[in-house]
PDB file of C-alpha atoms in Angstrom:
ATOM      1  CA  MET R  18     -22.038 -39.840 -28.507  1.00 74.00           C
ATOM      2  CA  ARG R  19     -18.300 -39.784 -29.096  1.00 82.00           C
ATOM      3  CA  ALA R  20     -18.264 -35.991 -28.964  1.00 89.00           C
ATOM      4  CA  ALA R  21     -20.106 -36.083 -25.626  1.00 89.00           C
ATOM      5  CA  ARG R  22     -17.533 -38.498 -24.190  1.00 88.00           C
ATOM      6  CA  HIS R  23     -14.674 -36.331 -25.412  1.00 87.00           C
ATOM      7  CA  LEU R  24     -16.270 -33.276 -23.842  1.00 94.00           C
ATOM      8  CA  ALA R  25     -16.725 -35.148 -20.541  1.00 93.00           C
ATOM      9  CA  LEU R  26     -13.065 -36.208 -20.574  1.00 93.00           C
ATOM     10  CA  ALA R  27     -11.919 -32.672 -21.376  1.00 95.00           C
ATOM     11  CA  LEU R  28     -13.965 -31.307 -18.498  1.00 97.00           C
ATOM     12  CA  ALA R  29     -12.638 -34.051 -16.211  1.00 97.00           C
ATOM     13  CA  TRP R  30      -9.055 -33.076 -17.029  1.00 97.00           C
ATOM     14  CA  ALA R  31      -9.870 -29.385 -16.520  1.00 98.00           C
ATOM     15  CA  CYS R  32     -11.413 -30.080 -13.100  1.00 98.00           C
ATOM     16  CA  SER R  33      -8.413 -32.214 -12.154  1.00 98.00           C
ATOM     17  CA  LEU R  34      -5.954 -29.526 -13.212  1.00 97.00           C
ATOM     18  CA  LEU R  35      -7.753 -26.820 -11.232  1.00 98.00           C
ATOM     19  CA  ALA R  36      -8.089 -29.078  -8.200  1.00 98.00           C
ATOM     20  CA  ALA R  37      -4.417 -30.073  -8.392  1.00 98.00           C
ATOM     21  CA  THR R  38      -3.475 -26.370  -8.394  1.00 98.00           C
ATOM     22  CA  LEU R  39      -5.461 -25.910  -5.175  1.00 98.00           C
ATOM     23  CA  VAL R  40      -3.755 -28.967  -3.684  1.00 98.00           C
ATOM     24  CA  LEU R  41      -0.338 -27.493  -4.513  1.00 98.00           C
ATOM     25  CA  LEU R  42      -1.242 -24.229  -2.792  1.00 98.00           C
ATOM     26  CA  TYR R  43      -2.335 -26.161   0.298  1.00 98.00           C
ATOM     27  CA  VAL R  44       0.753 -28.387   0.422  1.00 97.00           C
ATOM     28  CA  GLU R  45       3.131 -25.479  -0.288  1.00 97.00           C
ATOM     29  CA  PRO R  46       1.485 -22.542   1.521  1.00 97.00           C
ATOM     30  CA  GLU R  47       4.559 -20.329   1.101  1.00 97.00           C
ATOM     31  CA  ALA R  48       3.746 -20.238  -2.621  1.00 97.00           C
ATOM     32  CA  GLN R  49       0.565 -18.357  -1.810  1.00 98.00           C
ATOM     33  CA  ALA R  50       2.536 -15.182  -1.151  1.00 96.00           C
ATOM     34  CA  SER R  51       3.778 -14.933  -4.748  1.00 96.00           C
ATOM     35  CA  THR R  52       1.017 -12.702  -6.175  1.00 97.00           C
ATOM     36  CA  SER R  53      -2.352 -11.299  -5.146  1.00 97.00           C
ATOM     37  CA  TRP R  54      -4.076 -13.525  -7.669  1.00 97.00           C
ATOM     38  CA  VAL R  55      -2.509 -16.638  -6.153  1.00 98.00           C
ATOM     39  CA  VAL R  56      -3.665 -15.578  -2.692  1.00 98.00           C
ATOM     40  CA  MET R  57      -7.193 -15.138  -4.016  1.00 97.00           C
ATOM     41  CA  ILE R  58      -7.125 -18.512  -5.780  1.00 98.00           C
ATOM     42  CA  ALA R  59      -5.969 -20.146  -2.524  1.00 98.00           C
ATOM     43  CA  SER R  60      -9.129 -18.791  -0.889  1.00 98.00           C
ATOM     44  CA  PHE R  61     -11.039 -21.488  -2.769  1.00 98.00           C
ATOM     45  CA  ILE R  62      -8.981 -24.499  -1.694  1.00 98.00           C
ATOM     46  CA  PRO R  63     -12.023 -26.123   0.027  1.00 97.00           C
ATOM     47  CA  TYR R  64     -13.856 -26.080  -3.308  1.00 98.00           C
ATOM     48  CA  GLY R  65     -11.314 -28.596  -4.569  1.00 98.00           C
ATOM     49  CA  ILE R  66     -13.667 -31.178  -3.070  1.00 98.00           C
ATOM     50  CA  VAL R  67     -16.297 -30.213  -5.642  1.00 98.00           C
ATOM     51  CA  LEU R  68     -13.769 -30.274  -8.482  1.00 98.00           C
ATOM     52  CA  TRP R  69     -12.451 -33.737  -7.568  1.00 98.00           C
ATOM     53  CA  ALA R  70     -15.991 -35.077  -7.229  1.00 98.00           C
ATOM     54  CA  LEU R  71     -16.855 -33.727 -10.689  1.00 98.00           C
ATOM     55  CA  ALA R  72     -13.659 -35.216 -12.111  1.00 98.00           C
ATOM     56  CA  VAL R  73     -14.558 -38.661 -10.747  1.00 98.00           C
ATOM     57  CA  VAL R  74     -18.018 -38.541 -12.315  1.00 97.00           C
ATOM     58  CA  LEU R  75     -16.794 -37.154 -15.646  1.00 97.00           C
ATOM     59  CA  PHE R  76     -13.984 -39.723 -15.969  1.00 96.00           C
ATOM     60  CA  LEU R  77     -16.517 -42.493 -15.382  1.00 95.00           C
ATOM     61  CA  VAL R  78     -19.002 -40.999 -17.841  1.00 94.00           C
ATOM     62  CA  GLY R  79     -16.557 -40.066 -20.577  1.00 91.00           C
ATOM     63  CA  GLY R  80     -13.953 -42.773 -20.165  1.00 84.00           C
ATOM     64  CA  ARG R  81     -13.702 -46.029 -22.062  1.00 84.00           C
ATOM     65  CA  ARG R  82     -11.778 -49.053 -20.846  1.00 82.00           C
ATOM     66  CA  TRP R  83      -8.533 -47.829 -19.251  1.00 80.00           C
ATOM     67  CA  THR R  84      -9.540 -44.166 -19.223  1.00 82.00           C
ATOM     68  CA  LYS R  85     -12.265 -44.982 -16.723  1.00 91.00           C
ATOM     69  CA  LEU R  86      -9.455 -45.917 -14.325  1.00 94.00           C
ATOM     70  CA  LEU R  87      -8.521 -42.235 -14.173  1.00 94.00           C
ATOM     71  CA  ALA R  88     -11.481 -41.864 -11.838  1.00 96.00           C
ATOM     72  CA  PHE R  89      -9.540 -43.797  -9.173  1.00 96.00           C
ATOM     73  CA  PRO R  90      -6.713 -41.254  -8.542  1.00 96.00           C
ATOM     74  CA  ALA R  91      -9.303 -38.480  -8.634  1.00 98.00           C
ATOM     75  CA  LEU R  92     -11.290 -40.389  -5.996  1.00 97.00           C
ATOM     76  CA  VAL R  93      -8.175 -40.783  -3.831  1.00 98.00           C
ATOM     77  CA  ALA R  94      -7.509 -37.032  -4.107  1.00 98.00           C
ATOM     78  CA  LEU R  95     -11.136 -36.364  -3.188  1.00 98.00           C
ATOM     79  CA  VAL R  96     -10.846 -38.451  -0.012  1.00 97.00           C
ATOM     80  CA  VAL R  97      -7.588 -36.725   0.944  1.00 96.00           C
ATOM     81  CA  GLN R  98      -9.061 -33.268   0.452  1.00 96.00           C
ATOM     82  CA  VAL R  99     -12.139 -34.149   2.487  1.00 97.00           C
ATOM     83  CA  GLY R 100      -9.705 -34.982   5.282  1.00 95.00           C
ATOM     84  CA  TRP R 101      -8.036 -31.604   4.888  1.00 94.00           C
ATOM     85  CA  ALA R 102     -11.440 -29.969   5.306  1.00 95.00           C
ATOM     86  CA  ARG R 103     -11.689 -31.141   8.915  1.00 90.00           C
ATOM     87  CA  PRO R 104     -12.206 -27.569  10.255  1.00 91.00           C
ATOM     88  CA  TYR R 105     -15.496 -27.562   8.368  1.00 96.00           C
ATOM     89  CA  TRP R 106     -16.812 -30.908   9.588  1.00 94.00           C
ATOM     90  CA  PRO R 107     -19.902 -30.542  11.789  1.00 95.00           C
ATOM     91  CA  GLY R 108     -19.431 -31.943  15.264  1.00 92.00           C
ATOM     92  CA  THR R 109     -20.466 -31.873  18.881  1.00 87.00           C
ATOM     93  CA  PRO R 110     -19.851 -28.592  20.744  1.00 81.00           C
ATOM     94  CA  ALA R 111     -17.768 -28.471  23.887  1.00 70.00           C
ATOM     95  CA  ALA R 112     -19.417 -29.848  26.990  1.00 72.00           C
ATOM     96  CA  ASP R 113     -20.760 -27.402  29.551  1.00 70.00           C
ATOM     97  CA  VAL R 114     -17.577 -26.651  31.473  1.00 82.00           C
ATOM     98  CA  SER R 115     -16.977 -24.371  34.414  1.00 86.00           C
ATOM     99  CA  GLY R 116     -15.307 -21.008  34.116  1.00 92.00           C
ATOM    100  CA  ASP R 117     -15.958 -17.380  33.300  1.00 93.00           C
ATOM    101  CA  ARG R 118     -18.216 -16.763  30.319  1.00 95.00           C
ATOM    102  CA  VAL R 119     -18.181 -14.108  27.637  1.00 97.00           C
ATOM    103  CA  ARG R 120     -20.008 -13.678  24.334  1.00 98.00           C
ATOM    104  CA  VAL R 121     -17.880 -12.105  21.594  1.00 98.00           C
ATOM    105  CA  LEU R 122     -19.147 -10.696  18.291  1.00 98.00           C
ATOM    106  CA  ALA R 123     -16.943  -9.511  15.425  1.00 98.00           C
ATOM    107  CA  THR R 124     -18.217  -7.663  12.382  1.00 98.00           C
ATOM    108  CA  ASN R 125     -16.770  -5.782   9.425  1.00 98.00           C
ATOM    109  CA  VAL R 126     -19.042  -2.842   8.556  1.00 98.00           C
ATOM    110  CA  TYR R 127     -17.600  -2.240   5.060  1.00 97.00           C
ATOM    111  CA  PHE R 128     -15.933   1.175   5.301  1.00 96.00           C
ATOM    112  CA  GLY R 129     -18.737   2.288   7.633  1.00 97.00           C
ATOM    113  CA  LEU R 130     -21.297   1.816   4.842  1.00 97.00           C
ATOM    114  CA  ALA R 131     -23.189  -1.093   6.448  1.00 97.00           C
ATOM    115  CA  ASP R 132     -26.794  -0.390   7.383  1.00 98.00           C
ATOM    116  CA  PRO R 133     -26.768   0.825  11.022  1.00 98.00           C
ATOM    117  CA  ASP R 134     -30.279  -0.550  11.585  1.00 98.00           C
ATOM    118  CA  SER R 135     -29.145  -3.998  10.434  1.00 98.00           C
ATOM    119  CA  VAL R 136     -26.102  -3.992  12.715  1.00 98.00           C
ATOM    120  CA  ALA R 137     -28.233  -2.714  15.599  1.00 98.00           C
ATOM    121  CA  GLY R 138     -30.662  -5.555  14.949  1.00 98.00           C
ATOM    122  CA  VAL R 139     -27.842  -8.101  15.052  1.00 98.00           C
ATOM    123  CA  LEU R 140     -26.613  -6.675  18.357  1.00 98.00           C
ATOM    124  CA  ALA R 141     -30.128  -6.797  19.823  1.00 97.00           C
ATOM    125  CA  ASP R 142     -30.501 -10.420  18.707  1.00 97.00           C
ATOM    126  CA  VAL R 143     -27.092 -11.566  19.931  1.00 97.00           C
ATOM    127  CA  ASP R 144     -26.635  -9.336  23.012  1.00 98.00           C
ATOM    128  CA  PRO R 145     -22.827  -9.763  23.054  1.00 98.00           C
ATOM    129  CA  ASP R 146     -20.575  -8.770  25.940  1.00 98.00           C
ATOM    130  CA  VAL R 147     -17.739  -7.632  23.666  1.00 98.00           C
ATOM    131  CA  ILE R 148     -17.952  -6.301  20.093  1.00 98.00           C
ATOM    132  CA  VAL R 149     -15.076  -6.019  17.621  1.00 98.00           C
ATOM    133  CA  VAL R 150     -15.892  -3.654  14.744  1.00 98.00           C
ATOM    134  CA  ALA R 151     -13.581  -3.624  11.725  1.00 98.00           C
ATOM    135  CA  GLU R 152     -13.663  -0.778   9.188  1.00 98.00           C
ATOM    136  CA  ALA R 153     -15.441   1.314  11.812  1.00 98.00           C
ATOM    137  CA  THR R 154     -16.051   4.996  11.094  1.00 98.00           C
ATOM    138  CA  GLU R 155     -17.215   7.747  13.400  1.00 97.00           C
ATOM    139  CA  PRO R 156     -20.265   8.588  11.224  1.00 97.00           C
ATOM    140  CA  PHE R 157     -21.363   4.949  11.422  1.00 97.00           C
ATOM    141  CA  LEU R 158     -20.909   4.682  15.192  1.00 98.00           C
ATOM    142  CA  ALA R 159     -22.577   8.071  15.691  1.00 97.00           C
ATOM    143  CA  SER R 160     -25.701   7.124  13.713  1.00 98.00           C
ATOM    144  CA  ALA R 161     -28.960   7.141  15.658  1.00 98.00           C
ATOM    145  CA  ALA R 162     -29.437   3.371  15.421  1.00 98.00           C
ATOM    146  CA  MET R 163     -25.896   2.573  16.591  1.00 98.00           C
ATOM    147  CA  THR R 164     -25.989   5.170  19.357  1.00 98.00           C
ATOM    148  CA  ARG R 165     -29.042   3.421  20.796  1.00 98.00           C
ATOM    149  CA  ALA R 166     -27.632  -0.073  20.248  1.00 98.00           C
ATOM    150  CA  LEU R 167     -24.323   0.777  21.943  1.00 98.00           C
ATOM    151  CA  SER R 168     -25.779   2.657  24.893  1.00 97.00           C
ATOM    152  CA  GLY R 169     -24.909  -0.202  27.250  1.00 95.00           C
ATOM    153  CA  TYR R 170     -21.335  -0.532  26.001  1.00 98.00           C
ATOM    154  CA  GLN R 171     -19.597   2.136  28.000  1.00 97.00           C
ATOM    155  CA  HIS R 172     -16.065   0.771  27.552  1.00 98.00           C
ATOM    156  CA  ARG R 173     -14.196   1.422  24.304  1.00 98.00           C
ATOM    157  CA  VAL R 174     -10.724   0.792  22.901  1.00 98.00           C
ATOM    158  CA  GLY R 175      -9.500   1.608  19.418  1.00 98.00           C
ATOM    159  CA  ARG R 176      -9.877   4.313  16.853  1.00 97.00           C
ATOM    160  CA  ALA R 177     -12.565   4.707  14.231  1.00 97.00           C
ATOM    161  CA  ALA R 178     -11.862   6.450  10.930  1.00 96.00           C
ATOM    162  CA  GLU R 179     -13.174  10.004  10.764  1.00 94.00           C
ATOM    163  CA  TRP R 180     -14.887   9.518   7.399  1.00 92.00           C
ATOM    164  CA  GLN R 181     -16.644   6.746   5.535  1.00 89.00           C
ATOM    165  CA  ARG R 182     -14.897   4.625   2.896  1.00 88.00           C
ATOM    166  CA  ILE R 183     -11.729   4.409   5.017  1.00 90.00           C
ATOM    167  CA  PRO R 184     -11.012   0.792   6.082  1.00 91.00           C
ATOM    168  CA  SER R 185      -8.392   1.371   8.785  1.00 94.00           C
ATOM    169  CA  GLY R 186     -10.648   1.941  11.803  1.00 97.00           C
ATOM    170  CA  THR R 187     -11.021  -0.815  14.409  1.00 98.00           C
ATOM    171  CA  VAL R 188     -12.968  -0.399  17.642  1.00 98.00           C
ATOM    172  CA  VAL R 189     -13.604  -2.759  20.558  1.00 98.00           C
ATOM    173  CA  LEU R 190     -16.757  -1.983  22.559  1.00 98.00           C
ATOM    174  CA  SER R 191     -17.725  -3.752  25.758  1.00 98.00           C
ATOM    175  CA  ARG R 192     -20.093  -3.719  28.677  1.00 97.00           C
ATOM    176  CA  LEU R 193     -17.180  -5.227  30.648  1.00 97.00           C
ATOM    177  CA  PRO R 194     -14.178  -3.121  31.672  1.00 97.00           C
ATOM    178  CA  LEU R 195     -11.448  -2.913  29.019  1.00 97.00           C
ATOM    179  CA  THR R 196      -7.792  -1.998  29.217  1.00 97.00           C
ATOM    180  CA  GLU R 197      -5.769  -1.252  26.094  1.00 98.00           C
ATOM    181  CA  VAL R 198      -2.534  -3.211  26.367  1.00 98.00           C
ATOM    182  CA  SER R 199      -0.976  -2.280  23.032  1.00 98.00           C
ATOM    183  CA  ARG R 200      -1.604  -1.420  19.413  1.00 98.00           C
ATOM    184  CA  ILE R 201      -0.176  -3.843  16.875  1.00 98.00           C
ATOM    185  CA  PRO R 202       2.039  -1.995  14.362  1.00 95.00           C
ATOM    186  CA  SER R 203       0.044  -2.651  11.204  1.00 95.00           C
ATOM    187  CA  GLN R 204      -1.610  -0.538   8.517  1.00 93.00           C
ATOM    188  CA  PHE R 205      -5.123  -1.209   9.782  1.00 95.00           C
ATOM    189  CA  GLY R 206      -6.102  -0.866  13.425  1.00 96.00           C
ATOM    190  CA  GLN R 207      -5.285  -3.970  15.495  1.00 98.00           C
ATOM    191  CA  TYR R 208      -5.309  -3.929  19.288  1.00 98.00           C
ATOM    192  CA  VAL R 209      -4.460  -6.093  22.255  1.00 98.00           C
ATOM    193  CA  VAL R 210      -6.929  -5.476  25.079  1.00 98.00           C
ATOM    194  CA  GLU R 211      -7.614  -6.974  28.471  1.00 98.00           C
ATOM    195  CA  VAL R 212     -11.233  -7.806  29.259  1.00 98.00           C
ATOM    196  CA  ASP R 213     -12.247  -7.907  32.919  1.00 94.00           C
ATOM    197  CA  ALA R 214     -14.849 -10.648  32.510  1.00 85.00           C
ATOM    198  CA  GLY R 215     -14.295 -12.594  35.738  1.00 79.00           C
ATOM    199  CA  ALA R 216     -11.751 -13.835  38.219  1.00 82.00           C
ATOM    200  CA  THR R 217      -9.108 -14.166  35.499  1.00 88.00           C
ATOM    201  CA  PRO R 218      -8.543 -11.401  32.941  1.00 93.00           C
ATOM    202  CA  LEU R 219      -9.138 -12.387  29.321  1.00 97.00           C
ATOM    203  CA  THR R 220      -6.780 -11.134  26.615  1.00 98.00           C
ATOM    204  CA  LEU R 221      -8.524 -10.226  23.377  1.00 98.00           C
ATOM    205  CA  VAL R 222      -6.798  -9.304  20.132  1.00 98.00           C
ATOM    206  CA  ALA R 223      -8.907  -7.300  17.687  1.00 98.00           C
ATOM    207  CA  ALA R 224      -7.548  -8.488  14.335  1.00 98.00           C
ATOM    208  CA  HIS R 225      -7.700  -6.871  10.910  1.00 98.00           C
ATOM    209  CA  PRO R 226      -4.519  -7.516   8.924  1.00 98.00           C
ATOM    210  CA  LEU R 227      -4.332  -5.954   5.476  1.00 96.00           C
ATOM    211  CA  ASN R 228      -5.873  -7.881   2.594  1.00 95.00           C
ATOM    212  CA  MET R 229      -4.040  -9.133  -0.471  1.00 95.00           C
ATOM    213  CA  ILE R 230      -5.299  -6.462  -2.878  1.00 92.00           C
ATOM    214  CA  THR R 231      -2.303  -4.191  -2.280  1.00 88.00           C
ATOM    215  CA  GLY R 232       0.137  -7.067  -2.776  1.00 95.00           C
ATOM    216  CA  ALA R 233       0.745 -10.624  -1.642  1.00 97.00           C
ATOM    217  CA  GLN R 234       3.979  -9.718   0.126  1.00 97.00           C
ATOM    218  CA  ILE R 235       2.233  -7.006   2.166  1.00 97.00           C
ATOM    219  CA  TRP R 236      -0.562  -9.454   3.011  1.00 98.00           C
ATOM    220  CA  GLU R 237       1.998 -12.025   4.146  1.00 98.00           C
ATOM    221  CA  ARG R 238       3.926  -9.466   6.211  1.00 97.00           C
ATOM    222  CA  GLU R 239       0.784  -8.206   7.944  1.00 98.00           C
ATOM    223  CA  GLY R 240      -0.163 -11.768   8.830  1.00 98.00           C
ATOM    224  CA  ARG R 241       3.315 -12.363  10.237  1.00 98.00           C
ATOM    225  CA  ILE R 242       3.074  -9.190  12.329  1.00 98.00           C
ATOM    226  CA  LEU R 243      -0.190 -10.442  13.822  1.00 98.00           C
ATOM    227  CA  ALA R 244       1.293 -13.877  14.578  1.00 98.00           C
ATOM    228  CA  ASP R 245       4.324 -12.267  16.230  1.00 98.00           C
ATOM    229  CA  ALA R 246       2.033 -10.129  18.395  1.00 98.00           C
ATOM    230  CA  VAL R 247      -0.074 -13.115  19.444  1.00 98.00           C
ATOM    231  CA  ARG R 248       2.809 -15.436  20.302  1.00 97.00           C
ATOM    232  CA  PRO R 249       3.701 -13.910  23.731  1.00 97.00           C
ATOM    233  CA  LEU R 250       0.034 -13.899  24.791  1.00 97.00           C
ATOM    234  CA  THR R 251      -0.722 -17.609  24.679  1.00 96.00           C
ATOM    235  CA  ALA R 252       0.077 -18.414  28.321  1.00 95.00           C
ATOM    236  CA  GLY R 253      -3.225 -16.969  29.576  1.00 96.00           C
ATOM    237  CA  PRO R 254      -6.782 -17.116  28.239  1.00 97.00           C
ATOM    238  CA  LEU R 255      -6.686 -15.650  24.730  1.00 98.00           C
ATOM    239  CA  VAL R 256      -9.230 -14.755  22.049  1.00 98.00           C
ATOM    240  CA  VAL R 257      -8.341 -13.345  18.622  1.00 98.00           C
ATOM    241  CA  ALA R 258     -11.354 -12.011  16.734  1.00 98.00           C
ATOM    242  CA  GLY R 259     -12.041 -10.009  13.600  1.00 98.00           C
ATOM    243  CA  ASP R 260     -11.552  -9.931   9.853  1.00 98.00           C
ATOM    244  CA  PHE R 261      -8.393 -11.949   9.140  1.00 98.00           C
ATOM    245  CA  ASN R 262      -8.528 -11.621   5.344  1.00 98.00           C
ATOM    246  CA  ALA R 263      -7.594 -15.303   5.303  1.00 98.00           C
ATOM    247  CA  THR R 264      -9.265 -18.688   5.221  1.00 98.00           C
ATOM    248  CA  PRO R 265      -8.013 -21.572   7.399  1.00 97.00           C
ATOM    249  CA  GLU R 266      -6.042 -22.811   4.365  1.00 97.00           C
ATOM    250  CA  HIS R 267      -4.156 -19.556   3.922  1.00 98.00           C
ATOM    251  CA  LEU R 268      -0.552 -19.224   5.022  1.00 98.00           C
ATOM    252  CA  THR R 269      -1.223 -16.329   7.405  1.00 98.00           C
ATOM    253  CA  LEU R 270      -4.017 -18.016   9.338  1.00 98.00           C
ATOM    254  CA  ARG R 271      -2.142 -21.314   9.475  1.00 98.00           C
ATOM    255  CA  ARG R 272       0.691 -19.495  11.235  1.00 97.00           C
ATOM    256  CA  LEU R 273      -1.748 -18.459  13.952  1.00 98.00           C
ATOM    257  CA  LEU R 274      -3.044 -22.000  14.242  1.00 97.00           C
ATOM    258  CA  ASP R 275       0.572 -23.170  14.567  1.00 96.00           C
ATOM    259  CA  GLU R 276       0.804 -20.966  17.673  1.00 95.00           C
ATOM    260  CA  GLY R 277      -1.677 -23.290  19.379  1.00 95.00           C
ATOM    261  CA  LEU R 278      -4.849 -21.401  18.525  1.00 98.00           C
ATOM    262  CA  VAL R 279      -7.978 -23.164  17.300  1.00 97.00           C
ATOM    263  CA  LEU R 280     -10.950 -22.003  15.258  1.00 98.00           C
ATOM    264  CA  ALA R 281     -13.918 -21.339  17.515  1.00 98.00           C
ATOM    265  CA  ALA R 282     -16.177 -22.627  14.739  1.00 98.00           C
ATOM    266  CA  GLN R 283     -14.320 -25.937  14.749  1.00 96.00           C
ATOM    267  CA  ASP R 284     -14.258 -26.155  18.553  1.00 96.00           C
ATOM    268  CA  ALA R 285     -18.024 -25.664  18.600  1.00 96.00           C
ATOM    269  CA  GLY R 286     -18.589 -28.184  15.805  1.00 96.00           C
ATOM    270  CA  ALA R 287     -20.363 -25.476  13.804  1.00 97.00           C
ATOM    271  CA  GLY R 288     -19.314 -26.806  10.389  1.00 96.00           C
ATOM    272  CA  TRP R 289     -18.882 -24.701   7.257  1.00 97.00           C
ATOM    273  CA  GLN R 290     -19.371 -21.038   8.183  1.00 97.00           C
ATOM    274  CA  PRO R 291     -18.430 -18.762   5.265  1.00 98.00           C
ATOM    275  CA  THR R 292     -18.558 -15.019   5.920  1.00 98.00           C
ATOM    276  CA  PHE R 293     -17.367 -13.097   2.835  1.00 98.00           C
ATOM    277  CA  THR R 294     -19.782 -12.376  -0.012  1.00 96.00           C
ATOM    278  CA  ASN R 295     -17.423 -10.406  -2.285  1.00 80.00           C
ATOM    279  CA  GLY R 296     -20.289  -7.972  -2.783  1.00 71.00           C
ATOM    280  CA  LEU R 297     -21.634 -10.018  -5.709  1.00 74.00           C
ATOM    281  CA  SER R 298     -24.559 -11.525  -3.811  1.00 81.00           C
ATOM    282  CA  ASP R 299     -25.874 -11.860  -0.283  1.00 87.00           C
ATOM    283  CA  VAL R 300     -24.528 -15.419  -0.014  1.00 94.00           C
ATOM    284  CA  PRO R 301     -21.099 -15.776   1.649  1.00 97.00           C
ATOM    285  CA  ILE R 302     -18.625 -17.970  -0.226  1.00 97.00           C
ATOM    286  CA  ILE R 303     -15.460 -18.180   1.908  1.00 97.00           C
ATOM    287  CA  PRO R 304     -14.689 -17.882   5.650  1.00 98.00           C
ATOM    288  CA  ILE R 305     -12.307 -14.989   6.357  1.00 98.00           C
ATOM    289  CA  ASP R 306     -13.877 -13.617   9.575  1.00 98.00           C
ATOM    290  CA  HIS R 307     -13.003 -15.740  12.573  1.00 98.00           C
ATOM    291  CA  ILE R 308     -12.782 -16.072  16.310  1.00 98.00           C
ATOM    292  CA  LEU R 309      -9.717 -17.999  17.478  1.00 98.00           C
ATOM    293  CA  THR R 310      -9.007 -19.251  20.993  1.00 98.00           C
ATOM    294  CA  ASN R 311      -6.212 -20.989  22.838  1.00 98.00           C
ATOM    295  CA  ASP R 312      -6.427 -24.019  25.137  1.00 95.00           C
ATOM    296  CA  ARG R 313      -7.568 -21.878  28.091  1.00 96.00           C
ATOM    297  CA  VAL R 314     -10.797 -21.046  26.247  1.00 97.00           C
ATOM    298  CA  ARG R 315     -13.574 -23.347  24.979  1.00 96.00           C
ATOM    299  CA  THR R 316     -16.338 -22.486  22.530  1.00 97.00           C
ATOM    300  CA  LEU R 317     -19.844 -23.487  23.541  1.00 95.00           C
ATOM    301  CA  SER R 318     -21.551 -22.164  20.401  1.00 96.00           C
ATOM    302  CA  TYR R 319     -20.664 -20.342  17.197  1.00 98.00           C
ATOM    303  CA  ARG R 320     -22.737 -18.829  14.397  1.00 97.00           C
ATOM    304  CA  THR R 321     -22.724 -16.241  11.625  1.00 98.00           C
ATOM    305  CA  LEU R 322     -25.292 -13.536  10.928  1.00 98.00           C
ATOM    306  CA  PRO R 323     -25.917 -11.424   7.793  1.00 97.00           C
ATOM    307  CA  VAL R 324     -25.292  -7.677   7.907  1.00 97.00           C
ATOM    308  CA  VAL R 325     -27.152  -5.589   5.345  1.00 97.00           C
ATOM    309  CA  GLY R 326     -24.870  -3.283   3.381  1.00 96.00           C
ATOM    310  CA  SER R 327     -21.670  -5.139   4.251  1.00 97.00           C
ATOM    311  CA  ASP R 328     -19.737  -7.716   2.250  1.00 96.00           C
ATOM    312  CA  HIS R 329     -19.069  -9.625   5.486  1.00 97.00           C
ATOM    313  CA  TRP R 330     -21.324 -11.585   7.816  1.00 98.00           C
ATOM    314  CA  ALA R 331     -20.833 -11.142  11.552  1.00 98.00           C
ATOM    315  CA  VAL R 332     -19.442 -13.975  13.690  1.00 98.00           C
ATOM    316  CA  VAL R 333     -20.423 -14.621  17.303  1.00 98.00           C
ATOM    317  CA  ALA R 334     -19.190 -17.156  19.856  1.00 98.00           C
ATOM    318  CA  ASP R 335     -20.130 -18.102  23.388  1.00 97.00           C
ATOM    319  CA  LEU R 336     -16.872 -18.716  25.217  1.00 97.00           C
ATOM    320  CA  VAL R 337     -15.911 -20.086  28.612  1.00 96.00           C
ATOM    321  CA  TYR R 338     -12.408 -19.683  29.964  1.00 95.00           C
ATOM    322  CA  ARG R 339     -10.337 -20.389  33.014  1.00 89.00           C
TER     323      ARG R 339
END
């Protein structure tokens, strides 16, 4: 019995230490850019809720007399971290408001290796007005299934990679007229486009900043480049969509949120919507694909959809803007 209590206390301290590390990375986001491993660990900040909850239970189970009181600070930390997880709280979507409407879908097709039939099926199910494709390749887009699925999307901005297994291609496809405004100077393709969806033009940024694998400093710099590009665009209706290689807790995405942008998932009250599977299973574990909007755009609905052959799920939002 004593050995079981000691094991419970040891596990409680381990959970608390891991959770405290995640808290530190949330409170001091600049520390995330120290190494690639730290960036990856910061991806799991929301899971601190689970660690604190386990610590509370284990301190109560394994503690005796005063050691049971250790459950109290762990409980306080749990409550605080639940508050930090507000972007993932389910809620009520925006009321039906007037304005021009557009449905946007963003998907990462994994170096062009995603199953074209699966992506075509998603497009048929969703019927989006605008599609943002990250890691697009010409062989993927030229496949029979995608050729049929994209037959109604006659407007295109961006550049796909010529061969598979190259992640730099980004393409925006639309049944609405598009105008390329600029290309963001980053290693992967990122574009600012104007979508003629109604009386007021909508600015859309196709986002795909570099991930942390090549280095935390490069990841941080790419995120800063994207934030700098977005900043002058916030006066009019704005949507930023794609694979951000960042969760809402990450430094780079928080910079975008500091520019006045909001998560479409949060605006729609969609709750926890992870998108990245890491290729280990079909179940997504963290949200790194997003659609962001400014205060000129509201999100009526938001959801994610699996894509066979990709390590990302697609994201889709119904938007209304003025």
